[in-house]
Coordinates of N, CA, C and O and ligand atoms in Angstrom, one line a residue:
X1 N 1.0 -1.5 0.4 CA 0.1 0.0 -0.3 C 0.9 0.8 -0.1 O 0.7 2.1 -0.7
X2 N 1.9 0.8 0.9 CA 2.3 2.4 0.6 C 3.5 2.6 -0.4 O 3.3 4.0 -0.6
X3 N 3.7 1.6 -1.4 CA 4.5 2.1 -2.5 C 3.8 2.2 -3.1 O 3.9 3.2 -4.3
X4 N 2.8 1.7 -3.0 CA 1.2 2.3 -4.1 C 1.3 4.3 -3.9 O 1.0 4.4 -4.7
X5 N 1.3 4.2 -2.7 CA 1.3 5.7 -2.5 C 2.1 6.5 -3.1 O 2.2 7.2 -3.5
X6 N 3.5 5.8 -2.5 CA 4.2 6.9 -3.5 C 4.3 6.6 -4.5 O 4.9 8.5 -5.1
X7 N 4.3 5.8 -5.0 CA 3.8 5.4 -7.1 C 3.2 6.9 -7.3 O 3.5 7.5 -8.6
X8 N 1.9 6.7 -6.8 CA 1.1 7.7 -7.0 C 1.2 9.3 -6.6 O 1.2 9.8 -7.6
X9 N 2.3 9.5 -5.6 CA 2.4 11.0 -5.5 C 3.2 10.9 -6.7 O 2.9 12.3 -6.8
X10 N 4.3 10.1 -7.0 CA 5.0 10.7 -7.9 C 5.0 11.0 -8.9 O 5.1 11.5 -9.7
X11 N 3.7 10.2 -9.3 CA 2.8 10.3 -10.9 C 2.5 12.0 -10.8 O 1.8 12.4 -12.2
X12 N 2.2 12.4 -9.7 CA 1.5 13.0 -9.3 C 2.3 14.4 -9.4 O 2.2 15.9 -9.2
X13 N 3.6 14.3 -9.2 CA 4.7 15.5 -9.4 C 5.9 15.8 -7.7 O 5.8 16.4 -7.1
X14 N 4.6 14.4 -6.9 CA 5.5 15.0 -5.3 C 6.5 13.4 -4.8 O 6.6 13.0 -6.0
X15 N 7.4 14.2 -4.1 CA 8.5 13.4 -3.9 C 7.9 12.5 -2.1 O 7.6 13.7 -1.7
X16 N 8.3 11.5 -1.6 CA 8.0 11.0 -0.8 C 9.8 9.9 -0.1 O 10.5 10.1 -0.5
X17 N 8.9 9.6 1.0 CA 10.4 9.4 1.8 C 10.0 8.9 3.0 O 8.6 9.2 3.8
X18 N 9.6 7.0 2.8 CA 9.7 6.4 4.0 C 10.6 6.3 5.2 O 11.7 6.3 4.7
X19 N 10.0 6.1 6.6 CA 10.5 5.7 7.4 C 10.5 4.4 8.6 O 9.6 4.6 8.7
X20 N 11.0 4.2 9.1 CA 10.3 2.8 10.1 C 11.6 4.0 11.3 O 10.5 3.1 12.2
X21 N 12.7 4.2 11.2 CA 12.6 5.0 12.9 C 12.5 6.1 13.4 O 13.0 7.5 13.2
X22 N 11.6 5.7 13.7 CA 10.5 7.4 14.8 C 10.0 6.4 16.1 O 10.6 5.2 16.3
X23 N 9.4 7.6 16.7 CA 9.2 6.8 18.0 C 7.5 6.6 18.3 O 6.8 7.4 17.9
X24 N 7.5 4.9 17.4 CA 6.1 4.6 17.2 C 4.9 4.5 18.8 O 3.9 4.8 18.5
X25 N 5.8 4.7 20.0 CA 5.0 5.2 20.7 C 4.4 6.6 21.1 O 2.9 6.6 21.7
X26 N 5.0 7.4 20.7 CA 4.8 8.4 20.6 C 3.5 9.6 19.6 O 3.2 10.6 18.8
X27 N 4.0 8.2 17.7 CA 3.7 9.1 16.9 C 1.8 9.1 17.1 O 1.4 10.2 16.2
X28 N 1.2 8.3 17.5 CA -0.6 8.5 17.3 C -0.6 9.9 18.0 O -1.2 11.3 17.7
X29 N -0.5 10.3 19.5 CA -0.1 11.5 20.0 C -0.1 12.8 19.0 O -0.9 13.7 18.8
X30 N 1.6 12.7 18.0 CA 1.5 14.0 17.5 C 0.6 14.7 16.8 O 0.7 15.2 16.3
X31 N 0.1 13.0 15.9 CA -0.6 13.4 14.4 C -2.2 13.4 15.7 O -2.9 13.1 14.4
X32 N -2.5 13.4 16.5 CA -3.5 13.5 17.4 C -4.6 12.6 16.5 O -5.8 12.4 16.0
X33 N -4.0 11.0 16.9 CA -4.7 9.6 15.9 C -5.3 8.8 17.6 O -4.6 9.2 18.1
X34 N -6.1 8.3 17.7 CA -6.1 7.5 18.8 C -5.9 6.2 18.6 O -5.4 5.5 18.0
X35 N -5.0 6.1 19.6 CA -3.2 5.3 20.2 C -4.1 4.0 20.0 O -3.3 2.6 20.0
X36 N -5.7 3.7 20.5 CA -5.8 2.1 20.9 C -6.4 1.7 19.4 O -6.8 0.9 19.4
X37 N -6.6 2.5 18.7 CA -7.2 2.4 17.4 C -6.2 2.1 16.1 O -6.1 1.4 15.1
X38 N -5.1 3.0 16.0 CA -4.3 3.0 14.9 C -3.0 2.3 15.4 O -2.2 2.9 16.7
X39 N -2.4 1.2 14.6 CA -1.1 0.6 14.9 C -0.1 1.2 14.0 O 0.2 1.2 13.0
X40 N 1.2 2.2 14.8 CA 2.2 2.3 14.0 C 3.0 1.5 12.9 O 3.5 0.7 13.3
X41 N 3.0 1.6 11.9 CA 3.8 0.5 10.9 C 4.9 1.5 9.9 O 6.0 0.5 10.1
X42 N 4.6 2.6 9.2 CA 5.7 3.1 8.8 C 5.4 4.9 8.8 O 4.3 4.8 8.5
X43 N 6.3 5.6 8.6 CA 5.7 6.8 8.4 C 6.7 7.3 7.0 O 7.5 7.2 6.3
X44 N 5.5 7.8 6.3 CA 6.1 8.7 4.8 C 5.7 10.0 4.9 O 4.4 10.7 5.2
X45 N 6.8 10.5 4.8 CA 6.6 12.0 4.4 C 6.1 11.8 2.7 O 6.6 11.3 1.8
X46 N 5.3 13.2 2.5 CA 5.6 13.4 1.3 C 5.4 14.9 0.7 O 5.0 15.8 1.4
X47 N 6.3 15.4 -0.1 CA 6.2 16.4 -0.4 C 6.9 17.5 -2.2 O 6.7 16.1 -2.6
X48 N 7.3 18.1 -2.0 CA 8.5 18.5 -2.8 C 10.0 19.0 -2.9 O 9.8 19.4 -1.3
X49 N 11.3 18.0 -3.0 CA 12.0 17.7 -3.1 C 12.4 18.9 -3.3 O 12.2 20.1 -3.4
X50 N 13.6 19.6 -2.1 CA 14.1 21.4 -1.8 C 15.5 20.9 -3.1 O 15.7 21.8 -3.5
X51 N 15.8 19.6 -2.5 CA 16.9 19.3 -3.8 C 16.6 17.9 -4.5 O 15.6 17.3 -4.5
X52 N 17.9 17.9 -5.7 CA 17.5 16.7 -6.4 C 18.1 16.0 -6.0 O 18.8 15.9 -5.0
X53 N 17.5 14.8 -6.0 CA 18.1 13.7 -5.9 C 19.0 13.2 -6.6 O 19.6 13.4 -7.4
X54 N 20.1 12.0 -5.4 CA 21.1 11.5 -6.2 C 21.3 9.9 -6.4 O 20.4 9.3 -5.5
X55 N 22.0 9.6 -7.4 CA 22.2 8.2 -7.1 C 22.5 7.5 -6.2 O 23.5 8.0 -5.7
X56 N 22.2 6.2 -5.7 CA 22.8 5.3 -4.8 C 22.7 3.8 -4.8 O 22.3 3.4 -6.1
X57 N 23.8 3.2 -4.0 CA 24.0 1.7 -4.4 C 23.1 1.0 -4.4 O 23.2 0.9 -2.4
X58 N 22.5 -0.3 -4.2 CA 22.0 -1.2 -4.0 C 22.8 -2.3 -4.2 O 22.9 -2.3 -5.3
X59 N 22.8 -3.4 -2.9 CA 23.7 -5.0 -3.4 C 22.9 -5.0 -4.5 O 21.1 -5.3 -4.5
X60 N 22.9 -5.8 -5.3 CA 22.4 -6.9 -6.4 C 21.6 -7.5 -5.8 O 22.2 -8.6 -4.7
X61 N 20.2 -8.1 -6.2 CA 19.3 -9.5 -5.1 C 20.1 -10.6 -5.4 O 20.0 -11.2 -4.3
X62 N 20.8 -11.0 -6.6 CA 21.9 -12.4 -6.1 C 23.0 -12.4 -5.2 O 23.0 -13.3 -4.3
X63 N 23.2 -11.0 -4.9 CA 24.2 -11.2 -3.8 C 23.7 -11.5 -2.0 O 24.4 -11.6 -1.5
X64 N 22.4 -10.9 -2.0 CA 21.9 -10.7 -0.8 C 20.7 -12.3 -0.8 O 20.0 -12.0 0.4
X65 N 20.3 -12.6 -1.7 CA 18.8 -13.3 -1.6 C 19.5 -15.1 -2.1 O 20.3 -15.1 -2.9
X66 N 19.1 -16.3 -1.7 CA 19.3 -17.4 -2.6 C 17.6 -17.9 -2.3 O 17.0 -17.9 -2.4
X67 N 17.4 -18.4 -4.5 CA 16.4 -18.7 -4.3 C 15.9 -20.5 -4.4 O 17.2 -21.2 -5.1
X68 N 15.7 -20.9 -3.3 CA 15.3 -22.5 -3.3 C 14.4 -23.2 -4.3 O 13.4 -22.5 -5.0
Ligands
FMN1 C1 10.2 0.6 5.5 C2 11.4 1.9 4.5 C3 11.6 2.1 5.9 C4 12.8 3.1 6.2 N1 13.4 4.0 7.6 C5 14.4 5.0 7.3 C6 14.5 5.5 7.8 O1 14.0 4.8 9.5 N2 15.6 6.4 8.4 C7 16.9 6.8 7.2 O2 17.5 7.2 7.7 N3 16.1 5.9 5.8 C8 15.3 5.1 6.3 N4 14.5 4.5 5.2 C9 15.2 4.2 3.3 C10 15.2 6.1 3.0 O3 13.7 6.4 2.9 C11 15.4 6.4 2.0 O4 15.6 5.2 1.3 C12 17.3 6.8 2.4 O5 17.6 6.9 3.4 C13 17.8 6.9 0.8 O6 19.2 6.8 1.3 P1 20.4 5.6 0.0 O7 19.9 5.9 -1.1 O8 21.3 7.0 -0.3 O9 21.1 5.3 1.0 C14 13.4 3.7 5.2 C15 13.2 2.8 3.5 C16 12.1 1.9 3.8 C17 12.2 1.8 2.4

């Protein structure tokens, strides 16, 4: 679902950034959400990038996964 949202945002000219490293105990409170109802999974920022993106490196899938 997050990936779809990121792709749709991009298609409409917005940039996104997924984050997992945030204070999950406080996020509901900060966004005025019901802590008992919503379980934090991932934080996704959406906006217009202030700087151009840059290329970065990812290990090839064959290096990090084996297929049985
Ligand atoms: C599910 C998910 C969670 C992420 N969480 C974090 C995060 O908590 N902190 C962070 O610095 N980058 C996080 N990232 C990576 C950033 O979104 C971003 O891709 C990365 O900072 C880009 O750096 P790089 O391409 O130069 O390696 C996460 C990526 C994914 C897909």
